[in-house]
PDB file of C-alpha atoms in Angstrom:
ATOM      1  CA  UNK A1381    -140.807 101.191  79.264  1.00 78.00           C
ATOM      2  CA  UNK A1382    -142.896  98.370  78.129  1.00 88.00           C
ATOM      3  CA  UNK A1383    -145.170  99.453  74.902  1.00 93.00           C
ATOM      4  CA  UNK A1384    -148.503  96.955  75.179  1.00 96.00           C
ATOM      5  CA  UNK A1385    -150.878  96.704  72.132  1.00 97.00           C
ATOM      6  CA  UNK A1386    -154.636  96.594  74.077  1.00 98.00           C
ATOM      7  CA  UNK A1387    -157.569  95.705  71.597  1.00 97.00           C
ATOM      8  CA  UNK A1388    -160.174  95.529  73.440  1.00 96.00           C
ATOM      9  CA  UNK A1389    -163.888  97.108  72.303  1.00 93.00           C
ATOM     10  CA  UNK A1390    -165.247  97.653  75.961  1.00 94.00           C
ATOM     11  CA  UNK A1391    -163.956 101.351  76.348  1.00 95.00           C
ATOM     12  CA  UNK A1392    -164.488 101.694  79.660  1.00 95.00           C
ATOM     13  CA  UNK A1393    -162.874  98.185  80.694  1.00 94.00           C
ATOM     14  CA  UNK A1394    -159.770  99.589  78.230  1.00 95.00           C
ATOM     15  CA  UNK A1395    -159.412 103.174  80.237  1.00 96.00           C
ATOM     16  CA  UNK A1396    -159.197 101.588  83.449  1.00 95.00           C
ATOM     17  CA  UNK A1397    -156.707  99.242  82.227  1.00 95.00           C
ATOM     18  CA  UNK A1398    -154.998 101.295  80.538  1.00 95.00           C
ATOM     19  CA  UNK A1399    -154.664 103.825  83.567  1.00 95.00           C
ATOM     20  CA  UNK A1400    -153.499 101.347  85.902  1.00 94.00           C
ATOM     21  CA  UNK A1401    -150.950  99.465  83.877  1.00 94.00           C
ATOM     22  CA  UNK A1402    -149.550 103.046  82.523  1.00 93.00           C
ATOM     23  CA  UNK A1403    -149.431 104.340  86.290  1.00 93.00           C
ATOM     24  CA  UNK A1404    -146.953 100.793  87.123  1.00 91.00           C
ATOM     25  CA  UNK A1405    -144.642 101.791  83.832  1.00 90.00           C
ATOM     26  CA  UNK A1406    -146.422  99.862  81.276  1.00 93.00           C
ATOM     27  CA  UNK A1407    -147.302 102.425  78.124  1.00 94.00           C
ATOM     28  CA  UNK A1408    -150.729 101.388  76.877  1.00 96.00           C
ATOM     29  CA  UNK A1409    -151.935 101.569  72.915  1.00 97.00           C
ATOM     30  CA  UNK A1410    -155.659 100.981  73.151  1.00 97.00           C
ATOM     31  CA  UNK A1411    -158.037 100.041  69.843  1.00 97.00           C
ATOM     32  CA  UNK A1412    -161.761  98.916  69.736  1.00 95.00           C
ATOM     33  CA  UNK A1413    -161.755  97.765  66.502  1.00 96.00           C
ATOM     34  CA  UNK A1414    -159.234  94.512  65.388  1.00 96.00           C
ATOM     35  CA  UNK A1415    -158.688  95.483  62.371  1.00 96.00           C
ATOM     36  CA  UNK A1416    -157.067  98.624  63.344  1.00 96.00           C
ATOM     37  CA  UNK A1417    -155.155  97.091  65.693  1.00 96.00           C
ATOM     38  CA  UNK A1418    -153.712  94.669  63.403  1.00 95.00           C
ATOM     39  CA  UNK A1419    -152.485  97.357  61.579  1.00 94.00           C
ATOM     40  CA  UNK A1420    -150.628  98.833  64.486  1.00 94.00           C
ATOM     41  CA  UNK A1421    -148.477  96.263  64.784  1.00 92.00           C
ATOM     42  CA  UNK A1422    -147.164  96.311  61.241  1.00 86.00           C
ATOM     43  CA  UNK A1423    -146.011 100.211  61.912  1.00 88.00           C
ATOM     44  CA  UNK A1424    -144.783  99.774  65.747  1.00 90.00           C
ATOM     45  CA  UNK A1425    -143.198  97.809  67.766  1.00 88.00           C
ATOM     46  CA  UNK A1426    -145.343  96.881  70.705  1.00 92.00           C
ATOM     47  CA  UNK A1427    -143.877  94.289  73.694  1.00 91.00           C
ATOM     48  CA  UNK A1428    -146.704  92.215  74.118  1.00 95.00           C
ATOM     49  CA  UNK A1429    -150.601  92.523  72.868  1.00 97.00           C
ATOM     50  CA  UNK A1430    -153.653  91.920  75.530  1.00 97.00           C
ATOM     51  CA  UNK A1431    -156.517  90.909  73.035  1.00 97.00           C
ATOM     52  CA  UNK A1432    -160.019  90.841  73.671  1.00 96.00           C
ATOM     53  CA  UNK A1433    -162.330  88.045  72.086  1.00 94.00           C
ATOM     54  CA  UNK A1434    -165.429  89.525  71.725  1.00 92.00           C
ATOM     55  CA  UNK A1435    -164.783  92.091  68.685  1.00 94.00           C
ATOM     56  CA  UNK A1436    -166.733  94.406  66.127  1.00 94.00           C
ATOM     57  CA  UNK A1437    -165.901  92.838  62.343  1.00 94.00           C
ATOM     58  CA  UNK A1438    -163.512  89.874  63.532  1.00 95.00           C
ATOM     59  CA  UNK A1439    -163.377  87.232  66.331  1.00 95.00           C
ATOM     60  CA  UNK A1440    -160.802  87.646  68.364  1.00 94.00           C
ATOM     61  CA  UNK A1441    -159.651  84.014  67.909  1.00 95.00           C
ATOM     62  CA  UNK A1442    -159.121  84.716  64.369  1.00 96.00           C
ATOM     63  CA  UNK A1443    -157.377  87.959  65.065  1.00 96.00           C
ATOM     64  CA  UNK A1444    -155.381  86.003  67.335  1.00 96.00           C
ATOM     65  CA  UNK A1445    -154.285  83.089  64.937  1.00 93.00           C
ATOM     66  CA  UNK A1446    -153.343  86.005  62.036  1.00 93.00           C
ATOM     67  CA  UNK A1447    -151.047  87.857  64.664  1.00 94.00           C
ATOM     68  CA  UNK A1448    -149.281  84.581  65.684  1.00 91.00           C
ATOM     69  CA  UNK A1449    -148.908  83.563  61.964  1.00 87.00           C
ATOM     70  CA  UNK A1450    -147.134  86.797  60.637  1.00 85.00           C
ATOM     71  CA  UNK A1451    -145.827  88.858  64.015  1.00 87.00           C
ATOM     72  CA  UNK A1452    -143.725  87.186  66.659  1.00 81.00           C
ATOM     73  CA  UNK A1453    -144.515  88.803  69.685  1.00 90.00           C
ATOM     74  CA  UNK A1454    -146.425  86.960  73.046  1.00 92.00           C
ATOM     75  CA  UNK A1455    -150.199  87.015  72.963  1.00 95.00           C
ATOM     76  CA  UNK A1456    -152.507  87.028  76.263  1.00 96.00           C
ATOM     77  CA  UNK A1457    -155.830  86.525  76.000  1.00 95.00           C
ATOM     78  CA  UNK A1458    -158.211  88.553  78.031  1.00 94.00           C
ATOM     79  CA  UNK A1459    -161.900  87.493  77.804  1.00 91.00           C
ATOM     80  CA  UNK A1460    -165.458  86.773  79.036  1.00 89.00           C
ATOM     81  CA  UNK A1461    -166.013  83.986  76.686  1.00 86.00           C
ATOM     82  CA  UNK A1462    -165.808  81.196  79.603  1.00 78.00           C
ATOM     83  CA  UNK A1463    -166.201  78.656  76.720  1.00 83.00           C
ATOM     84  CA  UNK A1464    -163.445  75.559  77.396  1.00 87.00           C
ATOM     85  CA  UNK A1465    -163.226  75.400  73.523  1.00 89.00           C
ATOM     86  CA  UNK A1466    -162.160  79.452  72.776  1.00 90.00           C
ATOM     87  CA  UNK A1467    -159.251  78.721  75.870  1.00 89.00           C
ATOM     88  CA  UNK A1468    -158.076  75.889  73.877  1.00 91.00           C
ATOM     89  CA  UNK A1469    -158.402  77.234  70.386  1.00 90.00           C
ATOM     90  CA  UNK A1470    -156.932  80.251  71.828  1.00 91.00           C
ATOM     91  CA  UNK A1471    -153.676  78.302  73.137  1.00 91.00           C
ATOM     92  CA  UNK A1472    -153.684  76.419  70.205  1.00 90.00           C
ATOM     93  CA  UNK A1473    -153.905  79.423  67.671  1.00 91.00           C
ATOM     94  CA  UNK A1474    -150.660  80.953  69.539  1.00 90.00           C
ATOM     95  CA  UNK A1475    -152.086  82.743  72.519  1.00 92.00           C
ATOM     96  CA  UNK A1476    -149.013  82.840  75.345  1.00 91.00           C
ATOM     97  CA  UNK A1477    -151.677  82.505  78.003  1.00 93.00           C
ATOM     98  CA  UNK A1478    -155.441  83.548  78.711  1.00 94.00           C
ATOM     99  CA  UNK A1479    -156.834  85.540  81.840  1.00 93.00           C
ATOM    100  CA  UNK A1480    -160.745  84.746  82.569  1.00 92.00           C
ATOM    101  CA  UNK A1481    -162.776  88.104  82.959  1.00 91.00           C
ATOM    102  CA  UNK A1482    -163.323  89.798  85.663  1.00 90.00           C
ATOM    103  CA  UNK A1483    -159.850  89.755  86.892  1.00 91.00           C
ATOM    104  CA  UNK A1484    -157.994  92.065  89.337  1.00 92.00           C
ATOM    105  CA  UNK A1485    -155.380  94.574  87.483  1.00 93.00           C
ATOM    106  CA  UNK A1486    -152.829  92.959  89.566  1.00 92.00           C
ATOM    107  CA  UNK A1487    -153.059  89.653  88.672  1.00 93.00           C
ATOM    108  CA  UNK A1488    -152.814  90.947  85.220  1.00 94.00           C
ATOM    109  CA  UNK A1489    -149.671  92.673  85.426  1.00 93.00           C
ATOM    110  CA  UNK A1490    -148.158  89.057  86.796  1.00 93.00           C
ATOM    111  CA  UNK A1491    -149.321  87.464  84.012  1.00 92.00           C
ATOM    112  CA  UNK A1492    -148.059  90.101  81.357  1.00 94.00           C
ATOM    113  CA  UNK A1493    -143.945  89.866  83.417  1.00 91.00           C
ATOM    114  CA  UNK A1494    -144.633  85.679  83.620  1.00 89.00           C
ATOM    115  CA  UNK A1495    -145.127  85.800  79.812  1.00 90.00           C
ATOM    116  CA  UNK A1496    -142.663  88.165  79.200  1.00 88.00           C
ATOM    117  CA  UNK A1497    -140.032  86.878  81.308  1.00 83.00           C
ATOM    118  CA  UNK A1498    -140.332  83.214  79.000  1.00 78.00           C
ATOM    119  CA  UNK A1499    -140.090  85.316  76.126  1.00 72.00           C
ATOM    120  CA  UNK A1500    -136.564  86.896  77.873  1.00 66.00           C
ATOM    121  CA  UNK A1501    -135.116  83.687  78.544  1.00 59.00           C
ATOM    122  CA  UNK A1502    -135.841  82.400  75.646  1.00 56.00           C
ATOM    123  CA  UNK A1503    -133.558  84.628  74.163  1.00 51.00           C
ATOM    124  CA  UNK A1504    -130.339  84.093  76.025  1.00 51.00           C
ATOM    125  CA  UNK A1505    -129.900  80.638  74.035  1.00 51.00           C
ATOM    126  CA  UNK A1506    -126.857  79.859  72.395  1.00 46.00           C
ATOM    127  CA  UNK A1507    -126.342  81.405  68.703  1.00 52.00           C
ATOM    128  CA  UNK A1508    -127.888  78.211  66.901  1.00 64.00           C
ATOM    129  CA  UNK A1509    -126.445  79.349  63.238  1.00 73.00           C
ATOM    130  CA  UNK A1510    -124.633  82.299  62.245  1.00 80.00           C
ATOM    131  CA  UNK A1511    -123.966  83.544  58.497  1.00 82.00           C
ATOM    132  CA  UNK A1512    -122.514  86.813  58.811  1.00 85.00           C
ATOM    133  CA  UNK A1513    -123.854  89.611  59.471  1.00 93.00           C
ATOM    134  CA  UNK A1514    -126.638  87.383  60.107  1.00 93.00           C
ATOM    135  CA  UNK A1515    -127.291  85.361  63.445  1.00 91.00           C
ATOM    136  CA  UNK A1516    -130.580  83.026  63.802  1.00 90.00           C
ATOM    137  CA  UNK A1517    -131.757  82.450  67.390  1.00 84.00           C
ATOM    138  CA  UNK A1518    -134.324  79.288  66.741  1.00 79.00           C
ATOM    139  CA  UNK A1519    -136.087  79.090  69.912  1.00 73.00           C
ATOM    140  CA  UNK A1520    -136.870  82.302  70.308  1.00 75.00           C
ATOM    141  CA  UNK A1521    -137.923  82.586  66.749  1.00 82.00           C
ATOM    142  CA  UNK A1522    -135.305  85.522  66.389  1.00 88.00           C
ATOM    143  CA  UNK A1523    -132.763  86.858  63.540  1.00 92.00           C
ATOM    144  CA  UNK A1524    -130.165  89.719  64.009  1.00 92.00           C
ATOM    145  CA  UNK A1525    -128.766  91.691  61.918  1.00 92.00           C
ATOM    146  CA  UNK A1526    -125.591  93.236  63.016  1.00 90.00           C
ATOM    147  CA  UNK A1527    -126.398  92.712  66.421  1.00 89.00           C
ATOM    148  CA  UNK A1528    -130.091  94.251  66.066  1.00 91.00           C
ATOM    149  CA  UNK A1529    -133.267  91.549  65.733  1.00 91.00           C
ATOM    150  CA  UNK A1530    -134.911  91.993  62.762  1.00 94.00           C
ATOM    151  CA  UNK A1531    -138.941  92.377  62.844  1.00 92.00           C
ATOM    152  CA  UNK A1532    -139.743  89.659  60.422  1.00 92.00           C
ATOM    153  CA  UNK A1533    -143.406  87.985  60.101  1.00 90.00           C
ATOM    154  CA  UNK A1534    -143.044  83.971  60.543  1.00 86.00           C
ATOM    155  CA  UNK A1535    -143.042  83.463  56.742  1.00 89.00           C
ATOM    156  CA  UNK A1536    -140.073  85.738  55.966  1.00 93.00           C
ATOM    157  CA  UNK A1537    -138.398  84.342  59.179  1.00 92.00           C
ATOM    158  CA  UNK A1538    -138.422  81.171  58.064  1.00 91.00           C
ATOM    159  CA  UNK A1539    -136.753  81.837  54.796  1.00 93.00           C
ATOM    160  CA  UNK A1540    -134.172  84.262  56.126  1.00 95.00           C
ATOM    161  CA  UNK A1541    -133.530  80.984  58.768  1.00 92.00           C
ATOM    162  CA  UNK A1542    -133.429  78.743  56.273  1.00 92.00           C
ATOM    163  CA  UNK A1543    -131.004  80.512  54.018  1.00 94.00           C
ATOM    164  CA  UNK A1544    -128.586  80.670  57.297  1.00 93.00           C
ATOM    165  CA  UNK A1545    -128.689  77.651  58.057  1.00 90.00           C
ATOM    166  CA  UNK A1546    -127.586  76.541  54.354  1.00 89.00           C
ATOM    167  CA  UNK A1547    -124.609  78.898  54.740  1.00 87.00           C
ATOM    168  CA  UNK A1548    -124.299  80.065  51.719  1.00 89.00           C
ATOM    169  CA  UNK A1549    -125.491  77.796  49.051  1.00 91.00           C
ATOM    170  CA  UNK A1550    -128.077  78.060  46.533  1.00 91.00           C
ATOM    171  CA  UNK A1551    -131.598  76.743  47.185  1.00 91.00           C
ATOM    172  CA  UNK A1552    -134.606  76.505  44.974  1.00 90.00           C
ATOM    173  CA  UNK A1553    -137.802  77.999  45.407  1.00 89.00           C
ATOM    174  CA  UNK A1554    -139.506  74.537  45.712  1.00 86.00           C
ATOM    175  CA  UNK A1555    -136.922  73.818  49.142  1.00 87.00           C
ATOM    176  CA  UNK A1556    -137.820  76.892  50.494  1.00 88.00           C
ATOM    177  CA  UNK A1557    -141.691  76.164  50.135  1.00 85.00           C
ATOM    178  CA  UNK A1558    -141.111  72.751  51.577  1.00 82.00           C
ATOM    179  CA  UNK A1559    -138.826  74.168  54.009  1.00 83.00           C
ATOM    180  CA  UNK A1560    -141.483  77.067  55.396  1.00 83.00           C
ATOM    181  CA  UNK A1561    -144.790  75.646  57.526  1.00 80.00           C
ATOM    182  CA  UNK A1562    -146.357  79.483  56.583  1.00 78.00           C
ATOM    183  CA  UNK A1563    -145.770  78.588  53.164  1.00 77.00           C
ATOM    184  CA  UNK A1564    -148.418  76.542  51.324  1.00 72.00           C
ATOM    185  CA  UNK A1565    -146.842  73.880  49.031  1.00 64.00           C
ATOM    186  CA  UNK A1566    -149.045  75.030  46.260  1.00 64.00           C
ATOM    187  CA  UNK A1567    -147.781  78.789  46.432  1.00 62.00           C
ATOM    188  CA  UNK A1568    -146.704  80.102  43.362  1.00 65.00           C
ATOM    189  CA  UNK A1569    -142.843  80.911  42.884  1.00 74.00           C
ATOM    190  CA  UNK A1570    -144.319  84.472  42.869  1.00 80.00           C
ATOM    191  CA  UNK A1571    -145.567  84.790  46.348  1.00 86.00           C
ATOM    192  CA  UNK A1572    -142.656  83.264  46.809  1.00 90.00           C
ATOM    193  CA  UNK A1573    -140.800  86.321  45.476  1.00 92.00           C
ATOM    194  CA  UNK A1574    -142.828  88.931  46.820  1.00 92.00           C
ATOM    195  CA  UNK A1575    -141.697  87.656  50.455  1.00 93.00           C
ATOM    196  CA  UNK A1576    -137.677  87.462  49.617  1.00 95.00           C
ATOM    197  CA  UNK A1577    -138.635  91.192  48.064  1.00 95.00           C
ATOM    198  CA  UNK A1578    -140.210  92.106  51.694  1.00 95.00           C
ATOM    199  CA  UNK A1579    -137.174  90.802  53.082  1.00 96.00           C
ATOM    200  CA  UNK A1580    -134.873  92.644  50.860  1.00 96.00           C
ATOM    201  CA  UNK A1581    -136.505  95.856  51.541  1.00 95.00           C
ATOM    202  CA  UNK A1582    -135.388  95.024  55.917  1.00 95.00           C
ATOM    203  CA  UNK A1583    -132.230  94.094  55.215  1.00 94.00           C
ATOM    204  CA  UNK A1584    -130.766  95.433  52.108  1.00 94.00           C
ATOM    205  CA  UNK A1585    -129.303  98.842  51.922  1.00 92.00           C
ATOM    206  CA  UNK A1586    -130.762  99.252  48.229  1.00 94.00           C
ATOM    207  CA  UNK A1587    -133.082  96.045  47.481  1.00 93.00           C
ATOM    208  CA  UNK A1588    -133.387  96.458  44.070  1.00 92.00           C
ATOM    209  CA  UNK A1589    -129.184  95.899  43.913  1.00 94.00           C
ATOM    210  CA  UNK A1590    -129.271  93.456  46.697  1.00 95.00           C
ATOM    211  CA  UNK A1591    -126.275  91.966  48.535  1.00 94.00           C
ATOM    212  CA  UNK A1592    -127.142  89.749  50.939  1.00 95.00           C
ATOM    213  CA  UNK A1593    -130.187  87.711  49.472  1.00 96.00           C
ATOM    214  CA  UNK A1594    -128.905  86.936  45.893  1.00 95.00           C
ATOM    215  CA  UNK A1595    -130.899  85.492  42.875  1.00 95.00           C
ATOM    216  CA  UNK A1596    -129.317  82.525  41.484  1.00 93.00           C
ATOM    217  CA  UNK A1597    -130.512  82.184  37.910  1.00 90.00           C
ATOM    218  CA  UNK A1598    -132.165  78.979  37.224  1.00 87.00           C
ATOM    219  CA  UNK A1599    -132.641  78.284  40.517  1.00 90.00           C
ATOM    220  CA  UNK A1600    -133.680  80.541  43.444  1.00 92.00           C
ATOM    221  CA  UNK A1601    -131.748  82.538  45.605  1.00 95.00           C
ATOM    222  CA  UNK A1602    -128.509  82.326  48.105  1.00 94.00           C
ATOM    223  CA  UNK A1603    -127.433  84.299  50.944  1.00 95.00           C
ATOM    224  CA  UNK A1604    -124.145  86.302  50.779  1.00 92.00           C
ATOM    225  CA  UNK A1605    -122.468  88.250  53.743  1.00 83.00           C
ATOM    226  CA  UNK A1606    -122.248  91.199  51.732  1.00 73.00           C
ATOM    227  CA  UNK A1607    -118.261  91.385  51.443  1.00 68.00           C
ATOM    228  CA  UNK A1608    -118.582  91.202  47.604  1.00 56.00           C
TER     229      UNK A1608
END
């Protein structure tokens, strides 16, 4: 069944979508309040999330750009707001696509399997790297592990891809900064750090005696395939 992430702070607007997408197979997670929502996502895995632009505490178009920054999973935008600009911004902050209010249900559920179905072809791509057990998908934004696709954010995707794609060798903390667009330049080798420790913690049996994602002294780190 497909689990959908709905925040949306019109309650009564959220029941009756809610009701009808759940009664076509589509489980619904409802929250009036983005911030709460947000913090779904980092505990479950949802499918796709329906956001709302018009929010208590944060704009929607901000809660939008955050999501598409650290979580890859398809956006649509569902809003009032009949403002060219938020459409655009929208798009441009990562929304998959963006459904003008009122709407019929049905139209909704076409848009949520359109979306979707991109997001499922997308995936059938040829293997673009592969360092075992590791295997990096790059359109699709995707890394599995063993077979299973890891739930990375886009800055620890990018350095898991990265270390794939060098097979192996040793890279510097500086290459990987350079090497990561959710990375600012100026980061410290810290934050740095913290991320390949987030990583560790997804991938490594016990992260503080790592196997995969090896420090190199001196330098930064390297990825191993574990056989060691």
């Amino acid at each position: 069944m497909l689990k959908i992430l709905m925040i949306e702070d019109d309650l009564e607007l959220a029941a009756i979508l809610s009701e009808y997408l759940e009664s076509h197979g589509i489980s619904v997670t409802s929250y009036d309040e983005p911030y709460t929502g947000m913090s779904a996502l980092n505990t479950h895995h949802f499918d796709l999330l329906l956001l709302d632009l018009t929010l208590p505490n944060l704009d929607g178009l901000e809660v939008c750009k955050r999501v598409a920054k650290n979580k890859n999973i398809p956006i649509i935008i569902s809003s009032a707001r009949g403002d060219l600009n938020d459409k655009i911004k929208g798009l441009e902050f990562g929304a998959d696509d963006y459904i003008p209010k009122p709407y019929d249900p049905k139209e909704l559920i076409a848009r949520i399997n359109s979306v979707l179905r991109r997001y499922q072809n997308s995936k059938q791509e040829e293997i673009l790297a592969t360092h075992k057990p590791f295997e990096l998908k790059e359109m699709s934004r995707e890394v599995l592990y063993k077979g299973v696709s890891l739930d990375l954010t886009r800055a620890e995707y990018e350095i898991l891809a990265h270390l794939i794609k060098r097979n192996g060798a040793a890279i510097s903390r500086e290459e990987i900064s350079l090497s990561s667009p959710s990375i600012n330049p100026e980061s410290s080798n810290k934050s740095i750090d913290v991320i390949i420790g987030r990583l560790r913690t997804k991938i490594e049996k016990n992260p503080k005696e790592p196997k995969y994602i090896i420090s190199v002294r001196g330098i930064g780190y390297r990825l191993d395939n574990g056989d060691k």
